[in-house]
Short mmCIF file of C-alpha atoms and ligand atoms in Angstrom, two decimals:
data_model
loop_
_atom_site.label_atom_id
_atom_site.label_comp_id
_atom_site.label_asym_id
_atom_site.label_seq_id
_atom_site.Cartn_x
_atom_site.Cartn_y
_atom_site.Cartn_z
CA MET A 8 42.40 -146.69 -187.75
CA LYS A 9 43.35 -150.34 -188.15
CA LYS A 10 43.67 -151.41 -191.87
CA LYS A 11 41.38 -154.08 -193.09
CA LEU A 12 42.86 -157.49 -193.93
CA ILE A 13 42.07 -159.74 -196.95
CA VAL A 14 43.47 -163.29 -196.66
CA GLY A 15 43.29 -165.79 -199.55
CA ASN A 16 43.07 -169.18 -198.64
CA TRP A 17 44.03 -171.55 -201.48
CA LYS A 18 43.05 -174.55 -199.59
CA MET A 19 44.54 -177.71 -201.18
CA ASN A 20 44.87 -176.24 -204.67
CA GLY A 21 48.00 -174.83 -206.62
CA SER A 22 51.06 -176.10 -208.43
CA LEU A 23 54.47 -174.70 -208.92
CA ALA A 24 53.23 -173.27 -212.42
CA ALA A 25 49.82 -172.04 -211.32
CA ASN A 26 51.05 -170.18 -208.06
CA GLU A 27 53.47 -168.37 -210.21
CA SER A 28 51.08 -167.18 -212.60
CA LEU A 29 48.55 -166.34 -210.04
CA VAL A 30 50.97 -164.40 -207.82
CA GLN A 31 52.49 -162.50 -210.88
CA ALA A 32 48.84 -161.34 -211.54
CA LEU A 33 48.43 -160.31 -208.19
CA ARG A 34 51.58 -158.54 -208.01
CA ALA A 35 50.83 -156.64 -211.32
CA GLY A 36 47.39 -155.79 -209.94
CA LEU A 37 48.85 -154.41 -206.74
CA SER A 38 52.11 -152.59 -208.29
CA GLY A 39 50.44 -149.25 -206.81
CA GLY A 40 50.05 -150.67 -203.29
CA ALA A 41 46.84 -151.54 -201.64
CA ALA A 42 44.69 -149.77 -198.89
CA CYS A 43 44.57 -152.97 -196.88
CA SER A 44 47.04 -155.72 -195.76
CA VAL A 45 46.85 -158.73 -198.04
CA ALA A 46 47.90 -162.22 -197.31
CA LEU A 47 47.96 -165.74 -199.10
CA ALA A 48 47.48 -168.98 -197.28
CA ALA A 49 49.28 -171.64 -199.45
CA PRO A 50 49.73 -175.37 -198.72
CA ALA A 51 52.81 -176.02 -196.89
CA PRO A 52 55.05 -177.26 -199.64
CA TYR A 53 54.66 -173.99 -201.40
CA LEU A 54 55.59 -171.69 -198.77
CA ALA A 55 59.09 -171.19 -199.87
CA GLN A 56 58.04 -170.52 -203.48
CA LEU A 57 55.22 -167.90 -201.96
CA GLN A 58 58.10 -166.45 -199.92
CA ALA A 59 60.22 -165.82 -203.07
CA LEU A 60 57.46 -164.94 -205.33
CA CYS A 61 55.94 -162.24 -202.71
CA ALA A 62 59.27 -160.71 -201.87
CA GLY A 63 59.41 -157.08 -202.15
CA SER A 64 55.72 -156.85 -202.48
CA CYS A 65 52.84 -155.82 -200.30
CA ILE A 66 51.70 -159.49 -200.05
CA GLU A 67 52.36 -161.22 -196.85
CA ILE A 68 52.50 -165.29 -196.46
CA ALA A 69 50.07 -167.29 -194.33
CA ALA A 70 49.79 -170.94 -193.55
CA GLN A 71 46.77 -173.07 -193.49
CA ASP A 72 47.69 -175.09 -190.32
CA VAL A 73 50.47 -175.52 -187.71
CA SER A 74 50.99 -178.28 -185.24
CA GLN A 75 49.91 -177.97 -181.64
CA HIS A 76 53.35 -179.67 -180.77
CA GLU A 77 56.60 -177.67 -180.54
CA ALA A 78 59.00 -180.16 -182.13
CA GLY A 79 59.74 -184.00 -182.31
CA ALA A 80 58.01 -187.21 -183.08
CA TYR A 81 54.94 -185.97 -184.72
CA THR A 82 55.09 -187.48 -188.25
CA GLY A 83 53.51 -185.22 -190.77
CA GLU A 84 53.41 -182.15 -188.73
CA VAL A 85 54.70 -178.60 -189.46
CA ALA A 86 55.83 -176.75 -186.27
CA ALA A 87 55.23 -173.12 -185.84
CA ALA A 88 59.14 -172.25 -185.73
CA MET A 89 59.30 -173.98 -189.18
CA LEU A 90 56.69 -171.53 -190.70
CA ARG A 91 58.48 -168.88 -189.15
CA ASP A 92 61.76 -169.91 -191.09
CA PHE A 93 59.86 -169.14 -194.36
CA GLY A 94 58.72 -165.61 -193.42
CA VAL A 95 55.13 -166.84 -192.39
CA ARG A 96 53.32 -163.93 -190.76
CA TYR A 97 49.65 -165.52 -190.42
CA VAL A 98 48.32 -168.78 -189.88
CA LEU A 99 44.77 -170.24 -189.86
CA VAL A 100 43.86 -172.13 -186.80
CA GLY A 101 40.59 -174.14 -186.38
CA HIS A 102 39.41 -173.82 -189.87
CA SER A 103 35.87 -175.60 -190.17
CA GLU A 104 37.41 -178.11 -192.67
CA ARG A 105 40.04 -179.06 -190.08
CA ARG A 106 37.43 -179.31 -187.11
CA GLN A 107 35.23 -181.34 -189.50
CA PHE A 108 37.46 -183.63 -191.43
CA HIS A 109 40.60 -183.82 -189.03
CA GLY A 110 38.79 -183.79 -185.71
CA GLU A 111 40.36 -180.69 -184.19
CA ASN A 112 38.45 -179.40 -181.04
CA ASP A 113 38.64 -176.30 -179.35
CA ALA A 114 41.37 -177.44 -177.03
CA ALA A 115 43.75 -178.12 -179.98
CA VAL A 116 42.78 -175.09 -181.60
CA ALA A 117 43.94 -173.07 -178.51
CA GLU A 118 47.13 -175.10 -178.50
CA LYS A 119 47.83 -174.34 -182.08
CA ALA A 120 47.25 -170.60 -181.52
CA GLN A 121 49.42 -170.57 -178.59
CA ARG A 122 52.23 -172.09 -180.67
CA ALA A 123 51.81 -169.52 -183.30
CA LEU A 124 52.25 -166.73 -181.16
CA ALA A 125 55.15 -168.39 -179.29
CA ALA A 126 56.86 -168.09 -182.71
CA GLY A 127 55.69 -164.56 -183.52
CA ILE A 128 53.04 -165.66 -185.94
CA THR A 129 49.65 -164.18 -185.74
CA PRO A 130 46.79 -166.84 -185.45
CA ILE A 131 43.86 -166.41 -187.41
CA VAL A 132 41.19 -167.94 -185.47
CA CYS A 133 38.27 -169.27 -187.42
CA VAL A 134 34.88 -169.85 -185.74
CA GLY A 135 31.56 -170.19 -187.17
CA GLU A 136 28.30 -172.35 -186.67
CA THR A 137 26.78 -175.35 -188.89
CA LEU A 138 23.71 -174.73 -190.59
CA ALA A 139 22.01 -177.17 -187.96
CA GLU A 140 23.33 -175.06 -185.35
CA ARG A 141 22.18 -171.58 -186.83
CA GLU A 142 18.62 -173.39 -187.44
CA ALA A 143 18.61 -174.10 -183.52
CA GLY A 144 19.29 -170.71 -182.69
CA GLN A 145 22.66 -171.58 -181.29
CA THR A 146 24.82 -169.48 -183.33
CA GLU A 147 26.21 -166.91 -180.72
CA ALA A 148 26.90 -169.63 -178.20
CA VAL A 149 28.93 -171.90 -180.54
CA VAL A 150 31.22 -169.08 -181.76
CA ARG A 151 31.41 -167.59 -178.01
CA ARG A 152 32.58 -170.82 -177.03
CA GLN A 153 35.09 -171.38 -179.91
CA LEU A 154 36.47 -167.90 -179.33
CA ALA A 155 36.66 -168.47 -175.52
CA ALA A 156 38.53 -171.56 -175.81
CA VAL A 157 41.46 -169.33 -177.53
CA ILE A 158 41.65 -166.18 -175.90
CA HIS A 159 41.39 -166.98 -172.22
CA VAL A 160 44.68 -168.22 -171.19
CA ASN A 161 46.17 -168.41 -167.45
CA GLY A 162 43.49 -165.96 -166.49
CA ARG A 163 44.10 -163.21 -169.16
CA CYS A 164 43.07 -162.49 -172.59
CA ILE A 165 44.96 -162.90 -175.72
CA SER A 166 44.14 -160.18 -178.05
CA GLU A 167 47.07 -160.44 -180.57
CA VAL A 168 44.99 -162.65 -182.71
CA VAL A 169 42.91 -162.02 -185.83
CA VAL A 170 39.54 -163.73 -185.59
CA ALA A 171 37.66 -164.85 -188.77
CA TYR A 172 33.72 -165.70 -188.49
CA GLU A 173 32.84 -168.27 -191.21
CA PRO A 174 29.59 -169.77 -190.97
CA VAL A 175 30.28 -173.45 -192.09
CA TRP A 176 27.02 -173.37 -194.07
CA ALA A 177 28.48 -170.42 -196.40
CA ILE A 178 31.98 -172.02 -196.91
CA GLY A 179 32.40 -173.23 -200.49
CA THR A 180 28.48 -173.21 -200.76
CA GLY A 181 27.81 -170.13 -202.82
CA LYS A 182 25.70 -168.99 -199.94
CA THR A 183 26.88 -166.06 -198.32
CA ALA A 184 25.53 -164.74 -194.97
CA THR A 185 23.65 -161.29 -195.60
CA PRO A 186 25.81 -158.11 -194.27
CA ALA A 187 23.33 -157.86 -191.61
CA GLN A 188 23.78 -161.49 -190.36
CA ALA A 189 27.49 -161.31 -190.48
CA GLN A 190 27.44 -157.98 -188.80
CA GLU A 191 25.35 -159.35 -186.10
CA VAL A 192 27.56 -162.28 -184.97
CA HIS A 193 30.90 -159.69 -185.44
CA ALA A 194 29.21 -157.30 -182.91
CA ALA A 195 28.64 -160.23 -180.63
CA LEU A 196 32.41 -161.40 -180.92
CA ARG A 197 33.48 -157.73 -180.58
CA ALA A 198 31.31 -157.57 -177.34
CA GLN A 199 32.82 -160.63 -176.16
CA LEU A 200 36.42 -159.46 -176.65
CA ALA A 201 35.53 -155.89 -175.28
CA ALA A 202 34.49 -157.66 -172.03
CA ALA A 203 38.05 -159.50 -171.76
CA THR A 204 40.26 -156.81 -173.05
CA VAL A 205 40.82 -153.17 -173.66
CA HIS A 206 42.25 -154.09 -176.93
CA ALA A 207 39.03 -155.54 -178.58
CA GLY A 208 38.87 -152.42 -180.86
CA ALA A 209 42.17 -153.35 -182.35
CA VAL A 210 41.36 -157.07 -183.03
CA ARG A 211 40.53 -157.69 -186.48
CA LEU A 212 37.37 -159.74 -187.30
CA LEU A 213 37.31 -161.21 -190.86
CA TYR A 214 34.14 -162.59 -192.39
CA GLY A 215 34.68 -165.71 -194.66
CA GLY A 216 32.20 -167.63 -196.74
CA SER A 217 31.70 -167.48 -200.34
CA MET A 218 33.00 -163.81 -200.37
CA ASN A 219 33.37 -162.66 -203.89
CA ALA A 220 33.82 -159.84 -206.36
CA ALA A 221 30.31 -158.91 -206.01
CA ASN A 222 29.36 -159.27 -202.32
CA ALA A 223 32.73 -158.08 -200.85
CA ALA A 224 32.04 -154.29 -200.74
CA GLN A 225 28.59 -154.61 -198.94
CA LEU A 226 30.04 -156.99 -196.43
CA LEU A 227 33.11 -155.10 -195.65
CA ALA A 228 30.96 -151.85 -195.44
CA GLU A 229 29.67 -153.18 -192.10
CA ALA A 230 30.98 -151.67 -188.92
CA ASP A 231 32.64 -154.77 -187.27
CA ILE A 232 33.91 -156.59 -190.44
CA ASP A 233 37.61 -155.50 -190.84
CA GLY A 234 38.21 -158.04 -193.62
CA GLY A 235 37.69 -161.15 -195.55
CA LEU A 236 39.07 -164.58 -195.51
CA VAL A 237 38.42 -165.77 -199.18
CA GLY A 238 38.72 -169.32 -200.46
CA GLY A 239 37.59 -170.03 -203.94
CA ALA A 240 37.70 -166.47 -205.20
CA SER A 241 41.39 -166.17 -204.15
CA LEU A 242 42.31 -168.56 -206.92
CA LYS A 243 41.23 -166.03 -209.48
CA ALA A 244 43.32 -162.84 -209.78
CA PRO A 245 40.69 -160.61 -210.95
CA ASP A 246 38.28 -161.64 -208.53
CA PHE A 247 40.57 -161.41 -205.45
CA LEU A 248 41.86 -157.89 -206.90
CA SER A 249 38.36 -156.69 -206.88
CA ILE A 250 37.82 -157.95 -203.26
CA ILE A 251 41.16 -156.13 -202.23
CA ALA A 252 39.97 -153.09 -203.94
CA ALA A 253 36.71 -153.19 -201.96
CA ALA A 254 38.71 -153.23 -198.62
CA HIS A 255 39.51 -149.89 -197.67
C1 PEP B 20 37.49 -170.38 -196.66
O1 PEP B 20 38.16 -171.62 -197.22
O2 PEP B 20 37.82 -169.97 -195.66
C2 PEP B 20 36.46 -170.04 -197.42
C3 PEP B 20 35.73 -168.96 -196.65
O3 PEP B 20 36.12 -170.52 -198.56
P1 PEP B 20 35.01 -169.70 -199.67
O4 PEP B 20 35.28 -168.39 -199.91
O5 PEP B 20 35.27 -170.83 -200.93
O6 PEP B 20 33.64 -170.04 -199.16
#
């Protein structure tokens, strides 16, 4: 059976001192191991620090973004091969904050996923509808379009990805999708994958959007929810540890 995966997305938060105390607290809490896989997505300047802080622990390193280009004259960008140099195992692609504030479209997200895979990094492909799209009954169409753009390459389906369903209206708002709402979308994503690959059952589908210590267990109990992408609650060690404990 596949292990659940809990990923903390620090977003643009942290400092050398704060990261150190947070990771030390997480390591202490996880000294007996974890039933699930755990990763932390830090801002790029802190990846080297995170690599050192997590060495010898069960915590894996994730990045929050990657360039769609391989190398060269792209000032400010970070290439997948550079992330790999710092032991990065996962990278978020297409987070709604990147789509919304940095103009990322489906084609760019697909290119980023390809660059990650070519460097041996697993992309965590974020999909999700806005409130207006949900109210217009477009949820399934939106997430299917976003996922299709990434998984269909040259006539074949890529299944070496993690998918994170993150309803935009639930991210950082304190509003969580109900377990039933989340499961409904996850089941649709699983069916979409199953139509394209025999490996659909092995793809981990994470839920993200105000997941916290109080609601994690219920969400993670749903049949097609294989883990969580956790923003705000990943910055507080006790909360993040409770979410990890709920993922078994
Ligand atoms: C996220 O940043 O991916 C996220 C889900 O944030 P939050 O948990 O704060 O809603």
